[in-house]
PDB file of C-alpha atoms in Angstrom:
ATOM      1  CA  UNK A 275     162.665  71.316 143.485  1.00 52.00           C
ATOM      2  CA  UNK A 276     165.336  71.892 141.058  1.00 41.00           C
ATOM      3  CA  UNK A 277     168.853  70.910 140.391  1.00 44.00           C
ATOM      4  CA  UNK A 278     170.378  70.975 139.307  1.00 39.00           C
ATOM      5  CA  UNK A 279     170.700  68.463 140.866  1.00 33.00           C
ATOM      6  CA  UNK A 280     173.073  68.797 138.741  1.00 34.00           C
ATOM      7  CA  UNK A 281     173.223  67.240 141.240  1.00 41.00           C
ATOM      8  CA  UNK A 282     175.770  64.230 139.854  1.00 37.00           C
ATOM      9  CA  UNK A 283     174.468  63.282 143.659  1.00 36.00           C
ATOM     10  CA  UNK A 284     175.092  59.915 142.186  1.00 38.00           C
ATOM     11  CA  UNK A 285     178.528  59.913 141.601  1.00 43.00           C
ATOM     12  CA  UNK A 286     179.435  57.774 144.871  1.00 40.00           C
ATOM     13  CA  UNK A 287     177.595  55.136 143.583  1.00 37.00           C
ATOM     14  CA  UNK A 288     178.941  55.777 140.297  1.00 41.00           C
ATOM     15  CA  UNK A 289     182.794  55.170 141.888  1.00 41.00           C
ATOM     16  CA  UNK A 290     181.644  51.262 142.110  1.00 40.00           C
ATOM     17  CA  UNK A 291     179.068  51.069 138.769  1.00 45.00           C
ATOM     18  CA  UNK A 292     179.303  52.606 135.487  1.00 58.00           C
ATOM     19  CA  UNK A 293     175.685  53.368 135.969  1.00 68.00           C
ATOM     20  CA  UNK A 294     172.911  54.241 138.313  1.00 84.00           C
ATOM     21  CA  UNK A 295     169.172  55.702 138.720  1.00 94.00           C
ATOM     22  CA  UNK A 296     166.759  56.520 140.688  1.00 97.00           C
ATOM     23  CA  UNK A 297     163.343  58.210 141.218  1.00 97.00           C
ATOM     24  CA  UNK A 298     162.504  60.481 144.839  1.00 98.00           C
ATOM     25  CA  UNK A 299     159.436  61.236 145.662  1.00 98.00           C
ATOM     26  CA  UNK A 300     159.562  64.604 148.385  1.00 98.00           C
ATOM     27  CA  UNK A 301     156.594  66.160 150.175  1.00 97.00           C
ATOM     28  CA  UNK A 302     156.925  69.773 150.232  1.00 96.00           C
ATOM     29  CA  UNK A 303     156.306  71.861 153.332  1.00 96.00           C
ATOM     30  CA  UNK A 304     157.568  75.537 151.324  1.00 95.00           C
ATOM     31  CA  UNK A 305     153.539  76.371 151.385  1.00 93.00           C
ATOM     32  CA  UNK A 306     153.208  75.706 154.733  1.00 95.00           C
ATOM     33  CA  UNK A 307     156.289  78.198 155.875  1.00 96.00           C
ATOM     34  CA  UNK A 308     155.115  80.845 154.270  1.00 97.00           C
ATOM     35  CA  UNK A 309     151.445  80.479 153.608  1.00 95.00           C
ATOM     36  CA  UNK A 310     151.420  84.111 151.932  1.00 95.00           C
ATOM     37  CA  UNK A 311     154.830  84.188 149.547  1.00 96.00           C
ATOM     38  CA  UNK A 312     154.511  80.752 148.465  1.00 94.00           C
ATOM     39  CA  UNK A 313     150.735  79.990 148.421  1.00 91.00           C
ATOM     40  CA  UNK A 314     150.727  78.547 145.402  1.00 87.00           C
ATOM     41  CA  UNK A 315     153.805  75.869 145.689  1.00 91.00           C
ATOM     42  CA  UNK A 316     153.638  72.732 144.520  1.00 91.00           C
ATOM     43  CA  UNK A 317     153.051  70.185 147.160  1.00 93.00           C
ATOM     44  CA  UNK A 318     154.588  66.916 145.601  1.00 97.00           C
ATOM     45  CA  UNK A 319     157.820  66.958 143.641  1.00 97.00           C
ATOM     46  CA  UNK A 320     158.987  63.186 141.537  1.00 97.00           C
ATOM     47  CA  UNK A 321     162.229  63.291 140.981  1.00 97.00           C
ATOM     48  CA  UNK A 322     163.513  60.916 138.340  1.00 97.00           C
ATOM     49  CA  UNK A 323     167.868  60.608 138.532  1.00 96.00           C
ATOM     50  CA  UNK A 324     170.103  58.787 136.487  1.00 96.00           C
ATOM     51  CA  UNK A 325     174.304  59.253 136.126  1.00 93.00           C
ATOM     52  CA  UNK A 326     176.252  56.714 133.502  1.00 93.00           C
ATOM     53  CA  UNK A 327     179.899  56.443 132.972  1.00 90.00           C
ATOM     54  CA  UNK A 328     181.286  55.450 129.620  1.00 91.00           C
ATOM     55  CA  UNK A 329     184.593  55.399 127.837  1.00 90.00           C
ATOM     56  CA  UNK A 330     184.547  59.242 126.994  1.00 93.00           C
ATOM     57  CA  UNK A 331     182.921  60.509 130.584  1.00 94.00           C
ATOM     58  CA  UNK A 332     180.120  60.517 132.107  1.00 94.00           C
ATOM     59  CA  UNK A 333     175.977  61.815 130.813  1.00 95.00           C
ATOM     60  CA  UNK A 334     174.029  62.911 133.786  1.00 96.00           C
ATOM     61  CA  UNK A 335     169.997  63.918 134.287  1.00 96.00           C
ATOM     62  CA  UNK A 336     166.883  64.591 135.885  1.00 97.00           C
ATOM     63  CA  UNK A 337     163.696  65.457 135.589  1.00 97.00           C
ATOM     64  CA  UNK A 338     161.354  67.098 138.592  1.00 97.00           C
ATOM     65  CA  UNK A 339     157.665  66.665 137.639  1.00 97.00           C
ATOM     66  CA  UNK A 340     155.964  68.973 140.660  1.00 95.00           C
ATOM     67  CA  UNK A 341     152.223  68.631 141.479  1.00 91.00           C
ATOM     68  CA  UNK A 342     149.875  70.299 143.089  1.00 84.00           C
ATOM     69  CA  UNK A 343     146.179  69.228 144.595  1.00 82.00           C
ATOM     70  CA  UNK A 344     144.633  69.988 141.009  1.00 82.00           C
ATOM     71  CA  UNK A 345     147.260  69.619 138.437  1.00 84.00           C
ATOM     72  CA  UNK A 346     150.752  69.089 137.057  1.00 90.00           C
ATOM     73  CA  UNK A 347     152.061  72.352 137.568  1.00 90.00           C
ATOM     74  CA  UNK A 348     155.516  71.796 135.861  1.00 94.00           C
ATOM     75  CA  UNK A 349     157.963  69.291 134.367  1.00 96.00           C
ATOM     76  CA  UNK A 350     161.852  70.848 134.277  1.00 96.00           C
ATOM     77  CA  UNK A 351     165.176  69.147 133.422  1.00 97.00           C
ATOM     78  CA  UNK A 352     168.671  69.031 133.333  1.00 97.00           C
ATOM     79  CA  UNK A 353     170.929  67.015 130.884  1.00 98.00           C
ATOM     80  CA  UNK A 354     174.502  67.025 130.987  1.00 98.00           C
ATOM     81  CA  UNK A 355     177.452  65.503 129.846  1.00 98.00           C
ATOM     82  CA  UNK A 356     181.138  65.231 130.416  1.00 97.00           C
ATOM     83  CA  UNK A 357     184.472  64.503 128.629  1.00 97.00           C
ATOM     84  CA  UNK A 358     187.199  63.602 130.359  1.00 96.00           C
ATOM     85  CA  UNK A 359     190.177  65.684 129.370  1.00 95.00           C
ATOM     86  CA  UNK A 360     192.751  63.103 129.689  1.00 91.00           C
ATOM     87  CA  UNK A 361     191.611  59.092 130.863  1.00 83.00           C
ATOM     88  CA  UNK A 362     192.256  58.987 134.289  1.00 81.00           C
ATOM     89  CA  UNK A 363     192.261  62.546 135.116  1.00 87.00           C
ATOM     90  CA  UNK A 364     189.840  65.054 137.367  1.00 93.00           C
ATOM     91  CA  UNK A 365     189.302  67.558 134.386  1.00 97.00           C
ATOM     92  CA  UNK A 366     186.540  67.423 132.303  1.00 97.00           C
ATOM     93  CA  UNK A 367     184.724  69.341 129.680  1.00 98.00           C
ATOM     94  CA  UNK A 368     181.116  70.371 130.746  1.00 98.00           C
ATOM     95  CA  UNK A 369     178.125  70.837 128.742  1.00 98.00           C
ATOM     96  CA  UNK A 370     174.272  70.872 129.989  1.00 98.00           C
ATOM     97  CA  UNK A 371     170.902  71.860 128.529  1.00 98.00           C
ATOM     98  CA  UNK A 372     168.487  73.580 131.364  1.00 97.00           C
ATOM     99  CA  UNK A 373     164.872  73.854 130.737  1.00 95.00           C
ATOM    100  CA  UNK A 374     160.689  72.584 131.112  1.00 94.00           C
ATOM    101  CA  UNK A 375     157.456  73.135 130.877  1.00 92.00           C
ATOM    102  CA  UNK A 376     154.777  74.524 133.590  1.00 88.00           C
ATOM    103  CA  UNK A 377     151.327  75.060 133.274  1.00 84.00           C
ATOM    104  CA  UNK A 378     151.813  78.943 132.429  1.00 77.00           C
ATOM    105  CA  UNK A 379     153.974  78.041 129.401  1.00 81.00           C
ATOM    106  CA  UNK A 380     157.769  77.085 129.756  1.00 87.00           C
ATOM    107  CA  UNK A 381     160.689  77.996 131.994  1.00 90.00           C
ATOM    108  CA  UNK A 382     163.246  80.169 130.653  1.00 91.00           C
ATOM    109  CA  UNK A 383     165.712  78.049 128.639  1.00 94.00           C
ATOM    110  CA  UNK A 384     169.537  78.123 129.512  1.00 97.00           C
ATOM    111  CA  UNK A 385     172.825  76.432 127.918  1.00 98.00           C
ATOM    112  CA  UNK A 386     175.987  76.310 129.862  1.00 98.00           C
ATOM    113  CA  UNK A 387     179.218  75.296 128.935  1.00 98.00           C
ATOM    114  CA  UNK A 388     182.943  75.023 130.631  1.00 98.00           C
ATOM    115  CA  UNK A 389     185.357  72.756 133.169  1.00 98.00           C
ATOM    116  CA  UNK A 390     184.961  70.415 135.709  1.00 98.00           C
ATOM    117  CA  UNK A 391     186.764  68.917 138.696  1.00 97.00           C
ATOM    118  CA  UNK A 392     186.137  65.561 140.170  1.00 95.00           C
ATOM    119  CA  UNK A 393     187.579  64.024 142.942  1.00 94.00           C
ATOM    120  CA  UNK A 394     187.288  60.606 145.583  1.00 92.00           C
ATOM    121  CA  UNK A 395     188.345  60.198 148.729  1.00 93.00           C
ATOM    122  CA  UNK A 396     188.683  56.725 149.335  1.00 92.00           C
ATOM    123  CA  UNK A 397     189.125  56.968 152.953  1.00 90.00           C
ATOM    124  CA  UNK A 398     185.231  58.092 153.551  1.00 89.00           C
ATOM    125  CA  UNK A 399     184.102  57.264 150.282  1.00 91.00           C
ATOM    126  CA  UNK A 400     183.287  60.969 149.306  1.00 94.00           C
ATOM    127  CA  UNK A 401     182.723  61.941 145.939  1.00 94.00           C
ATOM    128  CA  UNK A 402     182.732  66.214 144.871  1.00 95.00           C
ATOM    129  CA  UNK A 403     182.708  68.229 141.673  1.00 96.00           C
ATOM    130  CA  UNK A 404     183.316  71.489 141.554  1.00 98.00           C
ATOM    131  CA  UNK A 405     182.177  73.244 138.014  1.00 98.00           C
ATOM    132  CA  UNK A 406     182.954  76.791 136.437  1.00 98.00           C
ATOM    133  CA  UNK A 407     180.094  77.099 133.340  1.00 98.00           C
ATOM    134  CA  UNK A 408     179.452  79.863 130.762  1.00 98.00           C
ATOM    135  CA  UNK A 409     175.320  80.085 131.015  1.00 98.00           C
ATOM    136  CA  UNK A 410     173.348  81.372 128.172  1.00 97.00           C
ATOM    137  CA  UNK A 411     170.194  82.237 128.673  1.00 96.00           C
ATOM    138  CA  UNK A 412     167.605  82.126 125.733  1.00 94.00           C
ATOM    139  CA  UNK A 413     164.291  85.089 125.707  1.00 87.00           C
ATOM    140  CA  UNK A 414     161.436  83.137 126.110  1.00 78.00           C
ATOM    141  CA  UNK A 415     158.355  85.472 127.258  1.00 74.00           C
ATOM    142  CA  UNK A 416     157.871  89.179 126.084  1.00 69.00           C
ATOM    143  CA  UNK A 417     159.361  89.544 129.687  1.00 71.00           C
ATOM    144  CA  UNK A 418     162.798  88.148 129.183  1.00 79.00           C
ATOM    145  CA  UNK A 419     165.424  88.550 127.482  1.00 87.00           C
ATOM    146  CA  UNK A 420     168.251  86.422 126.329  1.00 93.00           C
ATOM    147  CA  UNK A 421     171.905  86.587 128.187  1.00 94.00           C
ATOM    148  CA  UNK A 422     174.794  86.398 129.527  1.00 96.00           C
ATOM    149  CA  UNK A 423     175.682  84.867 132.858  1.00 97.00           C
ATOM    150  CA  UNK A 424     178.391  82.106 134.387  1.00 98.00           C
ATOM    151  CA  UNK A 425     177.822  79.642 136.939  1.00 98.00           C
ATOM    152  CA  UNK A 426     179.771  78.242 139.928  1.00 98.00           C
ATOM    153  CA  UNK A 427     178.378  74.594 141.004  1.00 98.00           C
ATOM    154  CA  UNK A 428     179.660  72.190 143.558  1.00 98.00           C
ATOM    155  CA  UNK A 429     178.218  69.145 143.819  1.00 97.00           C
ATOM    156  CA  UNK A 430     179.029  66.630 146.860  1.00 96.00           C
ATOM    157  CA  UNK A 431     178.160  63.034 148.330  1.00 95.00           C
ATOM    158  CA  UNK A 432     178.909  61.578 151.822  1.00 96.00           C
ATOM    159  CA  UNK A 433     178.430  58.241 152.725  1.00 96.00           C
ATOM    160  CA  UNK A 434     178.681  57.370 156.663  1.00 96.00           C
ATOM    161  CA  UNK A 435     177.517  54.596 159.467  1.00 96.00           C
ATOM    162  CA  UNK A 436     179.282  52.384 157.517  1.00 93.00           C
ATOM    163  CA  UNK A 437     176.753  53.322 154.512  1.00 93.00           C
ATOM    164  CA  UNK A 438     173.345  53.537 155.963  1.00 97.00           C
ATOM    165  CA  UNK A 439     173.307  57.096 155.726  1.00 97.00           C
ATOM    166  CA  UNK A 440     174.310  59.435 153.063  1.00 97.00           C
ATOM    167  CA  UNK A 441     174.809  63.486 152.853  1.00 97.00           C
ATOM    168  CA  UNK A 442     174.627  64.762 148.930  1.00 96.00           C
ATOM    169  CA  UNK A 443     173.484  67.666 147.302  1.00 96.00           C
ATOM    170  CA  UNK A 444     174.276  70.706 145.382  1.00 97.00           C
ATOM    171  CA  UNK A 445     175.225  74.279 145.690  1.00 98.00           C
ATOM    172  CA  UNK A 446     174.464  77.064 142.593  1.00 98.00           C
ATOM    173  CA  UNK A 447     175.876  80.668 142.202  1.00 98.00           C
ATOM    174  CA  UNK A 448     174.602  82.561 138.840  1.00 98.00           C
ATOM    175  CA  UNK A 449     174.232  86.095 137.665  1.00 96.00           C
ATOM    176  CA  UNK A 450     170.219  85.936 137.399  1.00 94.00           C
ATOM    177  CA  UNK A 451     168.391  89.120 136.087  1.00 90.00           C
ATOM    178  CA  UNK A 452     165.867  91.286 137.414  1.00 84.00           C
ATOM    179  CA  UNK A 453     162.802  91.659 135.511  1.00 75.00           C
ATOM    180  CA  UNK A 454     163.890  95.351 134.984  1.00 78.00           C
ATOM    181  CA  UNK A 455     167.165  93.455 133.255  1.00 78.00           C
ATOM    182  CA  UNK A 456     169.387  94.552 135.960  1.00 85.00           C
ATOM    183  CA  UNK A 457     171.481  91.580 136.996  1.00 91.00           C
ATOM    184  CA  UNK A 458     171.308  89.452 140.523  1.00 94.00           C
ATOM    185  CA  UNK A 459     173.027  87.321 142.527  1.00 97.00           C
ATOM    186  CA  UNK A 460     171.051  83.875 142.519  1.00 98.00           C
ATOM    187  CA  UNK A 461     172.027  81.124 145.068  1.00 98.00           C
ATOM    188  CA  UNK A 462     170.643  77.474 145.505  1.00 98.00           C
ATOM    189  CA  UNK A 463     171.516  74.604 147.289  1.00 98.00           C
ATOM    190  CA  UNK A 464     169.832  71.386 147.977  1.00 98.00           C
ATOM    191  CA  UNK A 465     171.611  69.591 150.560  1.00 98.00           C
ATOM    192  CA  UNK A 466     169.866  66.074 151.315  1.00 98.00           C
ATOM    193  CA  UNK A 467     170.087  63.654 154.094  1.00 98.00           C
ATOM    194  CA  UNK A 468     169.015  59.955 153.421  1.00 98.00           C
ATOM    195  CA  UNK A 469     169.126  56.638 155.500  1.00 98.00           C
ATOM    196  CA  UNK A 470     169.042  53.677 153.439  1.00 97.00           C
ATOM    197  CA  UNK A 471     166.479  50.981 154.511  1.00 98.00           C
ATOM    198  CA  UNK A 472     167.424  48.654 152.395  1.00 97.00           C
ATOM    199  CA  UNK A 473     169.662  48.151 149.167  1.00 93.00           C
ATOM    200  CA  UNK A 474     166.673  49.993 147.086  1.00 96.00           C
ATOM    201  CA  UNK A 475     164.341  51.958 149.667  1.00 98.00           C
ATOM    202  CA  UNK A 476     166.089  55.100 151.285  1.00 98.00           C
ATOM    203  CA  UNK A 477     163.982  57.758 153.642  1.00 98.00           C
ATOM    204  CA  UNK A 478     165.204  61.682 154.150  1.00 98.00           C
ATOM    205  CA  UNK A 479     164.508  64.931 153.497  1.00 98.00           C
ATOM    206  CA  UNK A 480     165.697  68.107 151.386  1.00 98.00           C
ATOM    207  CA  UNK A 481     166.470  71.489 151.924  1.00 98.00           C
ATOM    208  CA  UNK A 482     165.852  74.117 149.037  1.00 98.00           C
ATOM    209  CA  UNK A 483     167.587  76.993 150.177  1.00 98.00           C
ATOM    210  CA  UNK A 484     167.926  79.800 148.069  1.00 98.00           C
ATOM    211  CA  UNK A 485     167.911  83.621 147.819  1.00 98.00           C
ATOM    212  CA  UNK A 486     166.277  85.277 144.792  1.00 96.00           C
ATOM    213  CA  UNK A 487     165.370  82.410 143.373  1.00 95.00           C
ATOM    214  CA  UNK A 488     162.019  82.031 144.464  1.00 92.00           C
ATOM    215  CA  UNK A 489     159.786  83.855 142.332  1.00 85.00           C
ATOM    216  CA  UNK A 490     157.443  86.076 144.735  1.00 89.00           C
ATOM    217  CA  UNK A 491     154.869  88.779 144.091  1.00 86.00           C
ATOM    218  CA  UNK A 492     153.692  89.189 147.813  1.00 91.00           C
ATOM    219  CA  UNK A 493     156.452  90.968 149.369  1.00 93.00           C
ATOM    220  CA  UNK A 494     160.481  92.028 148.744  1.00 91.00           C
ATOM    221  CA  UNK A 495     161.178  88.627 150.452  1.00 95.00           C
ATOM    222  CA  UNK A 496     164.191  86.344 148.261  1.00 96.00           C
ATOM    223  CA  UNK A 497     165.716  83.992 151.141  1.00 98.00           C
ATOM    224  CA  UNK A 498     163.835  80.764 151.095  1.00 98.00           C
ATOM    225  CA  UNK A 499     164.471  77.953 153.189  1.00 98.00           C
ATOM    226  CA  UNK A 500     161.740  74.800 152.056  1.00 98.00           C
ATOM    227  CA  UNK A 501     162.629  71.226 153.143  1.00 98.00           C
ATOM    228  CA  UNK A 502     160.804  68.654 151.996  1.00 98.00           C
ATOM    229  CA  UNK A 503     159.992  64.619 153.660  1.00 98.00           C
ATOM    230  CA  UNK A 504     161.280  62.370 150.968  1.00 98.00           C
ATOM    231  CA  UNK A 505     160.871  58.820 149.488  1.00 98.00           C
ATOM    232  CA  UNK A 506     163.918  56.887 147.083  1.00 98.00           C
ATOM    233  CA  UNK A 507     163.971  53.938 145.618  1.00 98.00           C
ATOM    234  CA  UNK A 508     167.108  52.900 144.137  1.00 95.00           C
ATOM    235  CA  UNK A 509     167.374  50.691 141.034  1.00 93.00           C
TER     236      UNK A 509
END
């Protein structure tokens, strides 16, 4: 359950307030899809969000803390932060910090680097970024290595029903690498669709979708699909 949000899924709320949070709460069904590849998949995911404006740009984060029957099984976040080129304009510079912990050690740390574009449409309320980042990745296990790699992120939220419901989410394209070191094509997106209750309490669901991004020993299997029953509470 993982980014990225980079997911500055907040940034339509963050057209109206300088700053917002939140924390999800998603039921995953991955495990129950594909009882063999993903076995061991967490069943809970918390997400805790929160995107803040300020004079220079913007900082944005989260943390996913997933859980399983019998323990934590990981804790993995994203920090970021922008500068706006010139006050008032779509171009920013982009710099984030990628990593966690899970219960077999850590995940493979990563710093990226380079431009974004924001935008607004007023007429639906939309909000998008689209980002082009250097990635570094840093050797963390006898198994890896450190690298090379660049990123392509879009990020996107869509208010509608005059603001009951929302559409938001994420899409990632990085050059992964195979644990022979040969490099990969890695996509991820986690589109979400949410109908807000009230002013604080919203109830949707996710959609991981990826394609060698899942890590699985069982089979040559990469494409993923996992959507998840989810929980938000807005504060």
């Amino acid at each position: 359950m993982m980014k990225k949000i980079l997911s500055v899924v907040l940034m339509a709320v963050a057209a109206f307030t300088a700053e917002a949070q939140n924390v999800q709460l998603h039921y995953d069904l991955g495990r129950n899809i594909y009882p063999d590849e993903e076995a061991g998949r967490q069943k809970v995911t918390m997400t805790l969000e929160q995107f803040r404006i300020d004079e220079w740009g913007s900082w944005f984060y989260f943390v996913d803390v997933d859980v399983s029957r019998k323990f934590t099984e990981s804790a993995y976040t994203e920090v970021s932060r922008e500068f706006n080129l010139v006050s008032g304009s779509p171009y920013a510079v982009h710099v984030e910090y990628d990593g966690g912990l899970n219960k077999g050690g850590s995940f493979q740390q990563a710093a990226l680097a380079g431009f974004a574009w924001n935008g607004y449409i007023p007429s639906s309320s939309t909000t998008y970024s689209l980002q082009l980042l250097y990635k570094r990745y840093f050797k963390s296990y006898n198994y890896t290595s450190a690298y090379h790699s660049m990123q392509l992120t879009g990020v996107w939220n869509m208010p509608f029903a005059g603001g009951k419901c929302a559409f938001s989410g994420f899409v990632d394209f990085w050059r992964g690498e195979k644990a022979n070191h040969h490099g990969q094509l890695v996509f991820l997106t986690e589109p979400q669709l949410w109908y807000n209750v009230t002013k604080h309490l919203s109830i949707g669901t996710e959609w991981e979708i990826s394609d060698n991004f899942v890590y699985n020993q069982y089979n040559d299997k990469t494409f993923f699909v996992n959507p998840t029953m989810a929980l938000k509470w807005n504060f």
